[in-house]
């Protein structure tokens, strides 16, 4: 017969593993929602919603939060309409508070009644904050 203490240890290990797996799924869903919200903000010319997705101290390869928001404002001013759609996401967790997502995106823009488009692969860096996951690099 297996001792009770040994059985309880295995049960606790299993419950801990299940809890951690569940947290990972929650993080994945939150990051997916964040990236979907980015697509929607770009498609709706909504710089306010877009800025809420960024780390307040965003700094990546010489680009600050201000630079990224300014670039989006320029994009929105330059084109009558935009539509962004991401696909083929690959999400990797670096540690408990950092992740990266590689994804394709299709950006369609309209100017002078003509649509143009660009299709690229990008790598977005993400950081977990007290208020949830935020984009911390890659833009």
PDB file of N, CA, C and O in Angstrom, residues 33-54 72-73 75-76 81-85 107 135:
ATOM      1  N   UNK A  33      -5.875  38.802 -26.998  1.00  0.00           N
ATOM      2  CA  UNK A  33      -6.836  39.917 -26.947  1.00  0.00           C
ATOM      3  C   UNK A  33      -6.129  41.254 -27.130  1.00  0.00           C
ATOM      4  O   UNK A  33      -6.638  42.142 -27.814  1.00  0.00           O
ATOM      5  N   UNK A  34      -4.970  41.407 -26.508  1.00  0.00           N
ATOM      6  CA  UNK A  34      -4.194  42.636 -26.639  1.00  0.00           C
ATOM      7  C   UNK A  34      -3.807  42.871 -28.101  1.00  0.00           C
ATOM      8  O   UNK A  34      -3.981  43.973 -28.633  1.00  0.00           O
ATOM      9  N   UNK A  35      -3.319  41.834 -28.765  1.00  0.00           N
ATOM     10  CA  UNK A  35      -2.898  41.985 -30.158  1.00  0.00           C
ATOM     11  C   UNK A  35      -4.096  42.189 -31.088  1.00  0.00           C
ATOM     12  O   UNK A  35      -4.005  42.944 -32.062  1.00  0.00           O
ATOM     13  N   UNK A  36      -5.219  41.554 -30.778  1.00  0.00           N
ATOM     14  CA  UNK A  36      -6.448  41.811 -31.542  1.00  0.00           C
ATOM     15  C   UNK A  36      -6.905  43.256 -31.351  1.00  0.00           C
ATOM     16  O   UNK A  36      -7.360  43.899 -32.305  1.00  0.00           O
ATOM     17  N   UNK A  37      -6.764  43.773 -30.123  1.00  0.00           N
ATOM     18  CA  UNK A  37      -7.138  45.166 -29.848  1.00  0.00           C
ATOM     19  C   UNK A  37      -6.242  46.128 -30.624  1.00  0.00           C
ATOM     20  O   UNK A  37      -6.689  47.193 -31.067  1.00  0.00           O
ATOM     21  N   UNK A  38      -4.982  45.752 -30.816  1.00  0.00           N
ATOM     22  CA  UNK A  38      -4.079  46.573 -31.634  1.00  0.00           C
ATOM     23  C   UNK A  38      -4.580  46.636 -33.069  1.00  0.00           C
ATOM     24  O   UNK A  38      -4.646  47.709 -33.668  1.00  0.00           O
ATOM     25  N   UNK A  39      -4.934  45.477 -33.633  1.00  0.00           N
ATOM     26  CA  UNK A  39      -5.491  45.454 -34.995  1.00  0.00           C
ATOM     27  C   UNK A  39      -6.713  46.361 -35.096  1.00  0.00           C
ATOM     28  O   UNK A  39      -6.863  47.128 -36.048  1.00  0.00           O
ATOM     29  N   UNK A  40      -7.588  46.276 -34.109  1.00  0.00           N
ATOM     30  CA  UNK A  40      -8.823  47.063 -34.114  1.00  0.00           C
ATOM     31  C   UNK A  40      -8.523  48.555 -33.980  1.00  0.00           C
ATOM     32  O   UNK A  40      -9.136  49.375 -34.684  1.00  0.00           O
ATOM     33  N   UNK A  41      -7.594  48.911 -33.106  1.00  0.00           N
ATOM     34  CA  UNK A  41      -7.245  50.323 -32.932  1.00  0.00           C
ATOM     35  C   UNK A  41      -6.685  50.908 -34.234  1.00  0.00           C
ATOM     36  O   UNK A  41      -7.037  52.026 -34.618  1.00  0.00           O
ATOM     37  N   UNK A  42      -5.828  50.159 -34.915  1.00  0.00           N
ATOM     38  CA  UNK A  42      -5.280  50.635 -36.190  1.00  0.00           C
ATOM     39  C   UNK A  42      -6.397  50.751 -37.221  1.00  0.00           C
ATOM     40  O   UNK A  42      -6.490  51.744 -37.943  1.00  0.00           O
ATOM     41  N   UNK A  43      -7.262  49.762 -37.278  1.00  0.00           N
ATOM     42  CA  UNK A  43      -8.352  49.760 -38.257  1.00  0.00           C
ATOM     43  C   UNK A  43      -9.336  50.901 -38.014  1.00  0.00           C
ATOM     44  O   UNK A  43      -9.950  51.400 -38.956  1.00  0.00           O
ATOM     45  N   UNK A  44      -9.477  51.321 -36.758  1.00  0.00           N
ATOM     46  CA  UNK A  44     -10.435  52.382 -36.414  1.00  0.00           C
ATOM     47  C   UNK A  44      -9.787  53.758 -36.268  1.00  0.00           C
ATOM     48  O   UNK A  44     -10.451  54.698 -35.830  1.00  0.00           O
ATOM     49  N   UNK A  45      -8.508  53.883 -36.611  1.00  0.00           N
ATOM     50  CA  UNK A  45      -7.782  55.156 -36.432  1.00  0.00           C
ATOM     51  C   UNK A  45      -7.901  55.649 -34.997  1.00  0.00           C
ATOM     52  O   UNK A  45      -8.043  56.847 -34.746  1.00  0.00           O
ATOM     53  N   UNK A  46      -7.816  54.749 -34.042  1.00  0.00           N
ATOM     54  CA  UNK A  46      -8.043  55.078 -32.630  1.00  0.00           C
ATOM     55  C   UNK A  46      -6.716  55.103 -31.885  1.00  0.00           C
ATOM     56  O   UNK A  46      -6.310  54.126 -31.256  1.00  0.00           O
ATOM     57  N   UNK A  47      -6.038  56.247 -31.933  1.00  0.00           N
ATOM     58  CA  UNK A  47      -4.722  56.364 -31.312  1.00  0.00           C
ATOM     59  C   UNK A  47      -4.823  56.283 -29.786  1.00  0.00           C
ATOM     60  O   UNK A  47      -3.889  55.816 -29.125  1.00  0.00           O
ATOM     61  N   UNK A  48      -5.949  56.703 -29.222  1.00  0.00           N
ATOM     62  CA  UNK A  48      -6.133  56.613 -27.777  1.00  0.00           C
ATOM     63  C   UNK A  48      -6.125  55.170 -27.307  1.00  0.00           C
ATOM     64  O   UNK A  48      -5.416  54.823 -26.347  1.00  0.00           O
ATOM     65  N   UNK A  49      -6.881  54.311 -27.975  1.00  0.00           N
ATOM     66  CA  UNK A  49      -6.906  52.892 -27.628  1.00  0.00           C
ATOM     67  C   UNK A  49      -5.549  52.250 -27.906  1.00  0.00           C
ATOM     68  O   UNK A  49      -5.087  51.406 -27.144  1.00  0.00           O
ATOM     69  N   UNK A  50      -4.920  52.648 -28.994  1.00  0.00           N
ATOM     70  CA  UNK A  50      -3.606  52.112 -29.347  1.00  0.00           C
ATOM     71  C   UNK A  50      -2.596  52.425 -28.243  1.00  0.00           C
ATOM     72  O   UNK A  50      -1.825  51.560 -27.829  1.00  0.00           O
ATOM     73  N   UNK A  51      -2.599  53.661 -27.758  1.00  0.00           N
ATOM     74  CA  UNK A  51      -1.613  54.065 -26.746  1.00  0.00           C
ATOM     75  C   UNK A  51      -1.804  53.303 -25.438  1.00  0.00           C
ATOM     76  O   UNK A  51      -0.828  53.073 -24.716  1.00  0.00           O
ATOM     77  N   UNK A  52      -3.025  52.880 -25.123  1.00  0.00           N
ATOM     78  CA  UNK A  52      -3.275  52.116 -23.900  1.00  0.00           C
ATOM     79  C   UNK A  52      -2.659  50.718 -23.942  1.00  0.00           C
ATOM     80  O   UNK A  52      -2.488  50.088 -22.906  1.00  0.00           O
ATOM     81  N   UNK A  53      -2.300  50.241 -25.116  1.00  0.00           N
ATOM     82  CA  UNK A  53      -1.715  48.909 -25.276  1.00  0.00           C
ATOM     83  C   UNK A  53      -0.212  48.903 -25.027  1.00  0.00           C
ATOM     84  O   UNK A  53       0.390  47.846 -24.877  1.00  0.00           O
ATOM     85  N   UNK A  54       0.390  50.095 -24.979  1.00  0.00           N
ATOM     86  CA  UNK A  54       1.844  50.220 -24.852  1.00  0.00           C
ATOM     87  C   UNK A  54       2.270  50.358 -23.391  1.00  0.00           C
ATOM     88  O   UNK A  54       1.548  50.937 -22.575  1.00  0.00           O
ATOM     89  N   UNK A  72       1.885  56.589 -35.418  1.00  0.00           N
ATOM     90  CA  UNK A  72       0.504  56.160 -35.686  1.00  0.00           C
ATOM     91  C   UNK A  72      -0.358  57.359 -36.089  1.00  0.00           C
ATOM     92  O   UNK A  72      -1.175  57.256 -37.002  1.00  0.00           O
ATOM     93  N   UNK A  73      -0.186  58.482 -35.414  1.00  0.00           N
ATOM     94  CA  UNK A  73      -0.935  59.692 -35.791  1.00  0.00           C
ATOM     95  C   UNK A  73      -0.636  60.087 -37.227  1.00  0.00           C
ATOM     96  O   UNK A  73      -1.537  60.463 -37.983  1.00  0.00           O
ATOM     97  N   UNK A  75       0.346  58.083 -39.655  1.00  0.00           N
ATOM     98  CA  UNK A  75      -0.310  57.083 -40.507  1.00  0.00           C
ATOM     99  C   UNK A  75      -1.791  57.401 -40.661  1.00  0.00           C
ATOM    100  O   UNK A  75      -2.332  57.393 -41.774  1.00  0.00           O
ATOM    101  N   UNK A  76      -2.456  57.705 -39.544  1.00  0.00           N
ATOM    102  CA  UNK A  76      -3.890  57.976 -39.583  1.00  0.00           C
ATOM    103  C   UNK A  76      -4.197  59.263 -40.348  1.00  0.00           C
ATOM    104  O   UNK A  76      -5.215  59.345 -41.041  1.00  0.00           O
ATOM    105  N   UNK A  81      -8.432  55.609 -44.770  1.00  0.00           N
ATOM    106  CA  UNK A  81      -8.885  54.411 -44.062  1.00  0.00           C
ATOM    107  C   UNK A  81      -7.717  53.445 -43.928  1.00  0.00           C
ATOM    108  O   UNK A  81      -6.814  53.428 -44.766  1.00  0.00           O
ATOM    109  N   UNK A  82      -7.746  52.663 -42.870  1.00  0.00           N
ATOM    110  CA  UNK A  82      -6.753  51.621 -42.671  1.00  0.00           C
ATOM    111  C   UNK A  82      -7.461  50.364 -42.200  1.00  0.00           C
ATOM    112  O   UNK A  82      -8.526  50.426 -41.576  1.00  0.00           O
ATOM    113  N   UNK A  83      -6.866  49.249 -42.492  1.00  0.00           N
ATOM    114  CA  UNK A  83      -7.375  47.971 -41.977  1.00  0.00           C
ATOM    115  C   UNK A  83      -6.171  47.083 -41.694  1.00  0.00           C
ATOM    116  O   UNK A  83      -5.328  46.874 -42.563  1.00  0.00           O
ATOM    117  N   UNK A  84      -6.103  46.583 -40.452  1.00  0.00           N
ATOM    118  CA  UNK A  84      -4.993  45.725 -40.066  1.00  0.00           C
ATOM    119  C   UNK A  84      -5.542  44.391 -39.600  1.00  0.00           C
ATOM    120  O   UNK A  84      -6.500  44.337 -38.838  1.00  0.00           O
ATOM    121  N   UNK A  85      -4.912  43.325 -40.080  1.00  0.00           N
ATOM    122  CA  UNK A  85      -5.314  41.978 -39.675  1.00  0.00           C
ATOM    123  C   UNK A  85      -4.067  41.126 -39.473  1.00  0.00           C
ATOM    124  O   UNK A  85      -3.243  41.000 -40.369  1.00  0.00           O
ATOM    125  N   UNK A 107      -1.586  45.015 -43.618  1.00  0.00           N
ATOM    126  CA  UNK A 107      -2.033  46.389 -43.412  1.00  0.00           C
ATOM    127  C   UNK A 107      -2.483  46.939 -44.754  1.00  0.00           C
ATOM    128  O   UNK A 107      -1.691  47.005 -45.691  1.00  0.00           O
ATOM    129  N   UNK A 135       2.467  45.976 -24.665  1.00  0.00           N
ATOM    130  CA  UNK A 135       3.488  45.894 -25.705  1.00  0.00           C
ATOM    131  C   UNK A 135       4.695  46.688 -25.233  1.00  0.00           C
ATOM    132  O   UNK A 135       4.587  47.880 -24.934  1.00  0.00           O
TER     133      UNK A 135
END
